[in-house]
Amino acid sequence: MAETSSIRASLPKALSLDLRKLLAFGAGVGIQITANDLEIAAARVRPSRIQVLGRLTIENYASRPAAEWGAEYARFLKSNGLQHVSATVLLPRREVIARPVSLPGVATGDMENAIRFDLDSMHPYGDQEICWGWAPLSKGAALVGVARKSVIDHYVGLFAEAGINVASLTFSAAAIHAAIRLNGHQEGRGFVALSRTLSGSIEVYGESAARPVFSAEFDLAPQRATTLALAELRLPPDTAPEQLEEVLPKPAVNPIENDLARNALPYATALAGACPRLAPSVNVLPREYRKLNSRAMLIPSIALAAIVVLLVGGFWVYSLYADRKYLGALQAEIAKIQPRAERASRLDRQFDHAQAQVKLLDQYRGQTRADLDTLNEITKLLPSPIWTHDLDLQRDTVRMSGEAEQTAGLVKILDSSSLFENTAVDSENQNQRGSGELFQIHTSRRKR
C-alpha cells in the first residue's frame, strides 16, 4: 500500500511582496545527500534579512557509525542554536521521480484526488510500494514527487539511528522552486539558472509559461546544457542563463565556507524548510515519520501575526473614527453655508425670471418692426397691377388673397426674398369679371 503526503500553501498565492516579506519568519536546516557525504546548511529567515548560520560537511557518512556523525550534526545544531529545528533532507536525484502535471480547471482542494487517480502513470516502479507528495504550482499545475517506499524507509531508519529529526524529504526541483518564492518571485518570468554540483556536473533549473518547472543534471558543457534547457522550456534561444545563486534569495550574512556558486542546493533546501507554509515544497516523507519543529519557534510568528492584526484593526478603527469626525465637521460647515447658498439660489431664479421677461419684451418690441418690414417687403414684391384684398400676418406665416395676372409667378417672387420661404398656392381661379386670376397663397417667414 502506497504512503502519500501532500503539501498545500496556507497563504494565498496572490500574497503581496511586502506582506510576504513581513511573514517570512523561521529557521531551517537543509541536508543534501551526495554519493559519499552529507552537505548541510543552516539558515535563519527574518522579514528584514536572511542569515546563513553555518555550513557543515559530514564526510563518508555511509561507512561511519550513524551515532558518530549524528553527534557531529547535533554539535552543529547546538552551536547555531537550532536544536529545536527538524531537518529538510534533499534526496539524491536518482531516488525521486519528479513530474510537473497540468490540471486545468481543477480546484486546489481537488488536486490530490486528481493526482492520485493518475499516479500509476507517473512512475516506473510498477507494483512496488511508493511514497509521494505534491505542491501546487501556478495556473492550475502541480509538482509531484514519487519515491520507492524502500528508499524512504532506508533513509528514515538511517537518520533515526543518527538521532536526526527529519521534517521533510524532498528533491532539488521542489526545494529550489520553494526557496525562490521567498523573494516574492513573479510567476511567468522565464529563466534558466545553472550551478555546478560537487561531482562536477551541471545542475539546471528553469521556469517558463510553457513549463512551470524544469530541473535536470547534465554532464555537458554549460552552453550545451543551456541550449537543451531553453528548448525544453520553449524560451528564446538567445535567453542568457543565470547562476542559481542569483535567483535564490540573497543572504545578508553568509560564512566564507558556504560557497553558493559551488553548491547552492543545501542553502535552497534550508530556505524551503524555514518557511514551509509561506513557500511550500513537495514532501515525500509519510506523515507518521515527520518530526516537526518545536512549537516554541512558532511563538515569534504568532506574536508577529497578532501585531499585524492589531495594527490592521487599529488602522481600520481609526479610519472609521477619522471619517466620522470629518463628516461631522463637513456637515457643520454645510449648515453654516446653507442659508447663503439658498439665498444665492433664490437670486439666481429671480435673475433668470427677469432675464426671460427682458427677452420677451425685446421680442415684442422687435415684432412690430418685423411686421412693418414684412408689409413693406410684400408691397415691393407685389407691384401694380397685382393687388391684395386680404392679408393675414402671423408670427410664422403670411396668408394673402388678391388678384394677379398670373398666380404661378408669385411663388418664385416671394421665395426670392430674404424674408420668405416655402411659398405655396392654396387656390387660384379665373376672374369672371375681368382678366387675371384670383389667388390665395401662404408663405413662411424666415427666422431673423
Coordinates of C-alpha atoms in Angstrom, one line a residue:
M1 CA 0.0 0.0 0.0
A2 CA 1.4 3.3 -1.0
E3 CA 2.1 6.0 1.5
T4 CA 1.1 9.5 0.3
S5 CA 1.6 13.0 1.6
S6 CA 0.6 16.4 0.3
I7 CA 1.6 20.0 1.0
R8 CA -0.7 22.9 0.5
A9 CA 0.1 26.6 0.8
S10 CA -1.7 28.1 3.8
L11 CA -1.3 31.6 2.4
P12 CA -2.8 32.8 -0.9
K13 CA -0.6 32.8 -4.0
A14 CA -1.5 36.4 -4.7
L15 CA 0.1 37.5 -1.4
S16 CA 1.8 40.8 -1.9
L17 CA 5.6 41.0 -1.8
D18 CA 5.6 43.4 1.2
L19 CA 3.3 41.1 3.3
R20 CA 5.2 38.0 2.2
K21 CA 8.4 39.5 3.4
L22 CA 6.7 40.5 6.7
L23 CA 5.6 37.0 7.3
A24 CA 8.9 35.4 6.4
F25 CA 10.0 34.2 9.8
G26 CA 11.6 30.9 10.6
A27 CA 14.8 28.8 10.6
G28 CA 15.7 25.8 8.5
V29 CA 18.4 23.1 8.2
G30 CA 19.0 21.7 4.7
I31 CA 20.8 18.3 4.3
Q32 CA 21.8 17.3 0.8
I33 CA 22.7 13.6 0.4
T34 CA 25.5 13.1 -2.1
A35 CA 27.4 10.0 -3.1
N36 CA 29.6 9.9 0.0
D37 CA 28.9 13.0 2.1
L38 CA 26.1 15.0 3.7
E39 CA 26.2 18.7 2.8
I40 CA 24.5 20.7 5.5
A41 CA 23.5 24.4 5.6
A42 CA 21.6 26.2 8.4
A43 CA 19.7 29.5 7.7
R44 CA 17.6 31.9 9.7
V45 CA 14.9 33.8 7.8
R46 CA 13.6 37.2 9.1
P47 CA 11.5 39.9 7.4
S48 CA 14.5 42.1 7.1
R49 CA 17.2 39.6 6.1
I50 CA 18.3 36.0 5.6
Q51 CA 21.3 34.8 7.5
V52 CA 23.3 31.6 6.8
L53 CA 24.2 30.4 10.3
G54 CA 26.7 27.8 9.3
R55 CA 27.9 25.1 6.8
L56 CA 28.9 21.6 7.6
T57 CA 30.1 18.6 5.5
I58 CA 29.8 15.2 7.1
E59 CA 32.2 13.0 5.1
N60 CA 31.8 9.3 4.4
Y61 CA 28.6 9.1 6.4
A62 CA 27.7 5.7 4.9
S63 CA 30.8 4.0 6.1
R64 CA 30.8 5.5 9.6
P65 CA 28.6 4.7 12.6
A66 CA 25.4 6.7 12.5
A67 CA 25.7 7.7 16.1
E68 CA 29.2 9.2 15.4
W69 CA 28.1 11.5 12.6
G70 CA 24.8 12.1 14.3
A71 CA 26.7 13.6 17.3
E72 CA 28.7 15.8 14.9
Y73 CA 25.4 17.0 13.4
A74 CA 24.0 17.7 16.9
R75 CA 27.0 19.8 17.8
F76 CA 26.5 21.8 14.7
L77 CA 22.8 22.5 15.6
K78 CA 23.8 23.4 19.2
S79 CA 26.5 25.8 18.0
N80 CA 23.9 27.6 16.0
G81 CA 21.1 27.5 18.5
L82 CA 18.9 25.3 16.3
Q83 CA 18.4 22.2 18.5
H84 CA 14.6 22.5 18.0
V85 CA 14.7 22.6 14.2
S86 CA 14.0 19.5 12.2
A87 CA 15.9 18.9 9.0
T88 CA 14.7 19.1 5.4
V89 CA 16.6 16.4 3.5
L90 CA 17.3 16.6 -0.2
L91 CA 17.2 13.1 -1.7
P92 CA 19.6 12.1 -4.5
R93 CA 18.2 12.8 -7.9
R94 CA 18.2 9.2 -8.9
E95 CA 15.9 8.2 -6.0
V96 CA 13.0 10.5 -6.9
I97 CA 10.8 10.8 -9.9
A98 CA 9.7 14.5 -10.4
R99 CA 6.7 15.2 -12.6
P100 CA 5.1 18.6 -13.2
V101 CA 1.4 17.9 -14.1
S102 CA -1.2 20.3 -15.6
L103 CA -4.6 20.2 -14.0
P104 CA -6.6 22.9 -15.8
G105 CA -9.9 23.7 -14.1
V106 CA -9.2 21.6 -11.0
A107 CA -9.6 23.3 -7.7
T108 CA -6.6 23.2 -5.3
G109 CA -8.7 21.2 -2.9
D110 CA -9.4 18.5 -5.5
M111 CA -5.8 18.3 -6.9
E112 CA -4.7 15.5 -4.6
N113 CA -7.5 13.2 -5.7
A114 CA -6.9 14.1 -9.4
I115 CA -3.2 13.2 -9.0
R116 CA -3.9 10.0 -7.1
F117 CA -6.2 8.9 -9.9
D118 CA -3.3 9.2 -12.5
L119 CA -0.4 8.3 -10.2
D120 CA 0.4 4.9 -11.7
S121 CA 1.3 6.6 -15.0
M122 CA 3.8 8.9 -13.3
H123 CA 6.5 6.4 -12.2
P124 CA 8.2 3.3 -13.4
Y125 CA 8.1 1.3 -10.2
G126 CA 5.2 -0.9 -11.1
D127 CA 3.8 -2.8 -8.1
Q128 CA 6.4 -1.6 -5.7
E129 CA 5.1 0.4 -2.8
I130 CA 5.7 4.1 -3.2
C131 CA 5.6 7.3 -1.2
W132 CA 4.6 10.5 -2.9
G133 CA 3.8 14.2 -2.3
W134 CA 2.8 17.2 -4.3
A135 CA 2.8 21.0 -4.1
P136 CA 0.7 23.5 -6.2
L137 CA 2.4 25.5 -9.0
S138 CA 0.9 28.4 -10.9
K139 CA -2.0 28.3 -13.4
G140 CA -3.6 25.0 -12.3
A141 CA -0.4 22.9 -12.3
A142 CA 1.3 20.8 -9.6
L143 CA 4.7 19.4 -8.9
V144 CA 4.6 15.7 -8.0
G145 CA 7.4 13.7 -6.4
V146 CA 7.4 9.9 -6.3
A147 CA 9.9 7.6 -4.5
R148 CA 10.1 3.9 -3.6
K149 CA 9.0 3.2 -0.1
S150 CA 12.0 1.0 0.4
V151 CA 14.3 4.0 -0.2
I152 CA 12.3 6.2 2.1
D153 CA 12.4 3.5 4.8
H154 CA 16.2 3.3 4.4
Y155 CA 16.8 7.0 5.0
V156 CA 14.2 7.2 7.7
G157 CA 16.0 4.4 9.6
L158 CA 19.4 5.9 8.9
F159 CA 18.5 9.4 10.2
A160 CA 16.6 7.9 13.2
E161 CA 19.7 5.9 14.1
A162 CA 21.8 9.1 14.0
G163 CA 19.3 10.9 16.2
I164 CA 18.4 13.4 13.5
N165 CA 14.8 14.7 13.4
V166 CA 13.6 15.0 9.8
A167 CA 10.5 17.0 8.8
S168 CA 10.7 16.6 5.1
L169 CA 12.3 14.5 2.3
T170 CA 12.3 16.5 -0.9
F171 CA 14.2 16.9 -4.2
S172 CA 16.1 19.6 -5.9
A173 CA 13.3 21.0 -8.2
A174 CA 10.9 21.3 -5.3
A175 CA 13.4 22.9 -3.0
I176 CA 14.6 25.5 -5.5
H177 CA 11.0 26.3 -6.5
A178 CA 10.0 26.9 -2.9
A179 CA 13.2 28.8 -2.0
I180 CA 12.9 31.4 -4.8
R181 CA 9.3 32.1 -3.7
L182 CA 10.7 33.8 -0.6
N183 CA 11.8 36.5 -3.0
G184 CA 8.2 37.2 -4.0
H185 CA 9.2 35.8 -7.3
Q186 CA 6.8 36.8 -10.1
E187 CA 5.1 33.9 -11.8
G188 CA 5.5 33.6 -15.5
R189 CA 9.1 35.1 -15.7
G190 CA 11.0 32.6 -17.9
F191 CA 14.6 31.9 -17.0
V192 CA 17.3 29.3 -16.8
A193 CA 19.7 29.0 -13.9
L194 CA 22.9 26.9 -13.7
S195 CA 25.1 25.7 -10.9
R196 CA 27.9 23.2 -10.7
T197 CA 27.5 20.2 -8.4
L198 CA 30.2 18.8 -6.2
S199 CA 30.7 16.0 -8.7
G200 CA 31.4 18.5 -11.4
S201 CA 28.1 18.1 -13.4
I202 CA 25.8 21.0 -14.3
E203 CA 22.6 21.4 -12.3
V204 CA 20.0 23.2 -14.4
Y205 CA 16.8 24.7 -13.1
G206 CA 14.3 26.8 -15.2
E207 CA 10.7 28.1 -15.3
S208 CA 8.6 29.4 -18.2
A209 CA 5.0 29.9 -19.2
A210 CA 5.1 26.7 -21.2
R211 CA 6.7 24.6 -18.4
P212 CA 6.3 25.8 -14.8
V213 CA 9.3 23.8 -13.5
F214 CA 12.3 22.2 -15.3
S215 CA 15.2 20.5 -13.5
A216 CA 17.9 18.3 -14.8
E217 CA 21.6 17.4 -14.3
F218 CA 23.9 17.2 -17.3
D219 CA 27.5 16.0 -17.8
L220 CA 27.9 18.6 -20.6
A221 CA 29.4 22.0 -21.2
P222 CA 27.3 24.8 -19.7
Q223 CA 26.5 26.2 -23.1
R224 CA 25.2 22.9 -24.4
A225 CA 23.2 22.3 -21.2
T226 CA 21.6 25.8 -21.5
T227 CA 20.6 25.1 -25.1
L228 CA 18.8 21.9 -24.1
A229 CA 17.1 23.6 -21.2
L230 CA 15.9 26.5 -23.4
A231 CA 14.4 24.1 -25.9
E232 CA 12.6 22.2 -23.1
L233 CA 11.2 25.5 -21.7
R234 CA 10.4 26.9 -25.1
L235 CA 12.3 30.1 -24.3
P236 CA 14.1 32.2 -27.0
P237 CA 17.5 30.7 -27.9
D238 CA 19.3 33.9 -27.0
T239 CA 18.0 33.9 -23.4
A240 CA 21.0 34.4 -21.2
P241 CA 21.5 31.8 -18.4
E242 CA 21.7 33.0 -14.8
Q243 CA 23.5 31.4 -11.9
L244 CA 21.4 29.5 -9.4
E245 CA 22.6 31.6 -6.5
E246 CA 21.4 34.7 -8.4
V247 CA 17.7 33.6 -8.5
L248 CA 17.7 32.4 -4.8
P249 CA 17.1 34.9 -2.1
K250 CA 20.4 36.6 -1.3
P251 CA 21.6 36.1 2.2
A252 CA 22.7 39.2 4.2
V253 CA 25.2 37.1 6.1
N254 CA 27.0 34.1 4.6
P255 CA 30.0 32.3 6.0
I256 CA 33.0 32.2 3.7
E257 CA 32.9 28.4 3.7
N258 CA 29.4 28.4 2.3
D259 CA 30.2 29.0 -1.4
L260 CA 26.9 29.3 -3.1
A261 CA 28.5 29.3 -6.5
R262 CA 30.0 25.8 -5.8
N263 CA 26.8 24.2 -4.4
A264 CA 23.6 26.2 -3.7
L265 CA 21.3 23.2 -3.1
P266 CA 21.8 22.8 0.7
Y267 CA 21.1 26.6 1.1
A268 CA 17.9 26.3 -1.1
T269 CA 16.9 23.2 0.9
A270 CA 17.3 25.1 4.2
L271 CA 15.2 28.0 2.9
A272 CA 12.5 25.6 1.8
G273 CA 12.4 24.2 5.3
A274 CA 12.5 27.5 7.1
C275 CA 9.1 28.8 5.8
P276 CA 7.1 25.8 4.6
R277 CA 3.7 27.5 4.8
L278 CA 4.9 30.6 3.0
A279 CA 6.7 28.7 0.2
P280 CA 5.5 25.0 0.3
S281 CA 7.8 22.3 -1.1
V282 CA 7.0 18.7 -2.1
N283 CA 7.4 16.3 0.9
V284 CA 7.5 12.6 0.1
L285 CA 8.1 11.6 3.7
P286 CA 5.0 9.9 5.2
R287 CA 3.2 11.9 7.9
E288 CA 3.9 9.4 10.6
Y289 CA 7.6 9.8 10.2
R290 CA 7.8 13.6 10.2
K291 CA 9.4 15.3 13.2
L292 CA 8.0 18.8 13.1
N293 CA 9.9 21.8 14.6
S294 CA 9.3 22.7 18.1
R295 CA 6.1 24.7 18.7
A296 CA 8.1 27.2 20.6
M297 CA 9.6 28.6 17.4
L298 CA 6.1 29.5 16.3
I299 CA 5.7 32.0 19.1
P300 CA 7.5 34.8 17.3
S301 CA 5.4 34.2 14.2
I302 CA 2.2 34.1 16.2
A303 CA 3.2 37.3 18.0
L304 CA 4.1 39.0 14.8
A305 CA 0.8 37.9 13.2
A306 CA -1.0 39.2 16.2
I307 CA 0.8 42.6 16.0
V308 CA -0.1 42.7 12.3
V309 CA -3.8 42.0 13.1
L310 CA -3.8 44.6 15.8
L311 CA -2.2 47.2 13.5
V312 CA -4.6 46.5 10.7
G313 CA -7.5 46.6 13.2
G314 CA -6.2 49.9 14.7
F315 CA -5.9 51.5 11.3
W316 CA -9.4 50.4 10.4
V317 CA -10.9 51.7 13.6
Y318 CA -9.0 55.0 13.3
S319 CA -10.1 55.3 9.7
L320 CA -13.8 54.9 10.8
Y321 CA -13.2 57.5 13.6
A322 CA -11.5 59.9 11.3
D323 CA -14.2 59.6 8.6
R324 CA -17.0 60.2 11.1
K325 CA -15.1 63.2 12.6
Y326 CA -14.5 64.6 9.1
L327 CA -18.2 64.0 8.1
G328 CA -19.4 65.9 11.3
A329 CA -17.1 68.8 10.6
L330 CA -18.3 68.9 6.9
Q331 CA -21.9 68.8 7.9
A332 CA -21.4 71.7 10.4
E333 CA -19.8 73.8 7.6
I334 CA -22.6 72.9 5.3
A335 CA -25.1 74.1 7.9
K336 CA -23.3 77.4 8.2
I337 CA -23.2 78.0 4.4
Q338 CA -26.7 76.6 3.7
P339 CA -28.6 79.9 4.2
R340 CA -26.2 81.8 1.9
A341 CA -26.5 79.0 -0.7
E342 CA -30.3 79.1 -0.6
R343 CA -30.2 82.9 -0.9
A344 CA -27.9 82.6 -3.9
S345 CA -30.2 80.1 -5.4
R346 CA -33.2 82.4 -5.0
L347 CA -31.3 85.3 -6.6
D348 CA -30.4 83.0 -9.5
R349 CA -34.0 82.1 -10.0
Q350 CA -35.0 85.8 -9.8
F351 CA -32.3 86.8 -12.3
D352 CA -33.4 84.1 -14.7
H353 CA -37.1 85.2 -14.4
A354 CA -36.1 88.9 -15.0
Q355 CA -33.9 87.9 -18.0
A356 CA -36.8 85.9 -19.5
Q357 CA -39.1 89.0 -19.1
V358 CA -36.5 91.2 -20.7
K359 CA -36.1 88.8 -23.6
L360 CA -39.9 88.7 -24.0
L361 CA -40.2 92.5 -24.1
D362 CA -37.4 92.6 -26.7
Q363 CA -39.3 90.1 -28.8
Y364 CA -42.5 92.1 -28.6
R365 CA -40.6 95.3 -29.3
G366 CA -38.9 93.8 -32.3
Q367 CA -42.1 92.1 -33.6
T368 CA -43.7 95.3 -34.6
R369 CA -40.6 96.3 -36.6
A370 CA -40.5 92.9 -38.2
D371 CA -44.2 93.1 -39.2
L372 CA -43.7 96.5 -40.8
D373 CA -40.7 95.2 -42.7
T374 CA -42.8 92.3 -43.9
L375 CA -45.6 94.6 -45.1
N376 CA -43.0 96.8 -46.8
E377 CA -41.4 93.8 -48.5
I378 CA -44.7 92.5 -49.8
T379 CA -45.5 96.0 -51.2
K380 CA -42.2 96.0 -53.0
L381 CA -42.6 92.4 -54.3
L382 CA -46.2 92.8 -55.5
P383 CA -46.4 96.0 -57.5
S384 CA -49.4 97.2 -59.5
P385 CA -51.4 95.7 -61.2
I386 CA -51.1 93.0 -58.5
W387 CA -53.3 93.8 -55.5
T388 CA -54.4 92.1 -52.4
H389 CA -57.7 92.5 -50.5
D390 CA -56.9 90.2 -47.5
L391 CA -53.6 89.9 -45.6
D392 CA -53.2 87.7 -42.5
L393 CA -49.9 88.4 -40.8
Q394 CA -48.9 85.8 -38.2
R395 CA -45.6 85.1 -36.3
D396 CA -44.5 82.3 -38.6
T397 CA -46.6 82.6 -41.8
V398 CA -48.3 85.2 -44.0
R399 CA -51.6 84.4 -45.8
M400 CA -52.9 86.7 -48.5
S401 CA -55.7 86.8 -51.1
G402 CA -55.8 89.0 -54.1
E403 CA -55.7 89.3 -57.9
A404 CA -52.8 89.0 -60.3
E405 CA -52.3 88.4 -64.0
Q406 CA -50.7 85.0 -63.3
T407 CA -50.6 83.3 -59.8
A408 CA -47.8 80.8 -60.5
G409 CA -45.2 83.6 -60.8
L410 CA -45.9 84.8 -57.3
V411 CA -44.3 81.8 -55.7
K412 CA -41.0 82.4 -57.3
I413 CA -41.2 86.2 -56.5
L414 CA -41.9 85.6 -52.8
D415 CA -39.3 82.8 -52.3
S416 CA -36.6 85.1 -53.8
S417 CA -37.0 87.4 -50.8
S418 CA -34.8 87.1 -47.8
L419 CA -37.9 87.3 -45.6
F420 CA -40.0 84.4 -47.1
E421 CA -39.6 80.8 -47.9
N422 CA -41.7 77.7 -48.8
T423 CA -44.3 79.7 -50.6
A424 CA -47.3 77.6 -51.7
V425 CA -50.6 78.4 -53.6
D426 CA -53.7 77.5 -51.7
S427 CA -56.1 78.3 -54.6
E428 CA -56.2 80.0 -58.0
N429 CA -59.3 80.9 -60.0
Q430 CA -60.0 82.8 -63.2
N431 CA -61.5 86.2 -62.5
Q432 CA -65.1 86.1 -64.0
R433 CA -65.3 89.9 -64.1
G434 CA -62.1 90.7 -65.9
S435 CA -58.7 89.4 -66.9
G436 CA -56.3 87.9 -64.4
E437 CA -56.7 85.3 -61.6
L438 CA -57.9 85.4 -58.1
F439 CA -55.4 83.7 -55.7
Q440 CA -54.9 82.6 -52.2
I441 CA -51.3 81.8 -51.1
H442 CA -49.3 81.4 -47.9
T443 CA -45.6 81.7 -47.2
S444 CA -43.4 81.1 -44.2
R445 CA -41.5 83.9 -42.6
R446 CA -37.7 83.3 -42.3
K447 CA -36.1 83.3 -38.9
R448 CA -34.3 86.6 -38.3

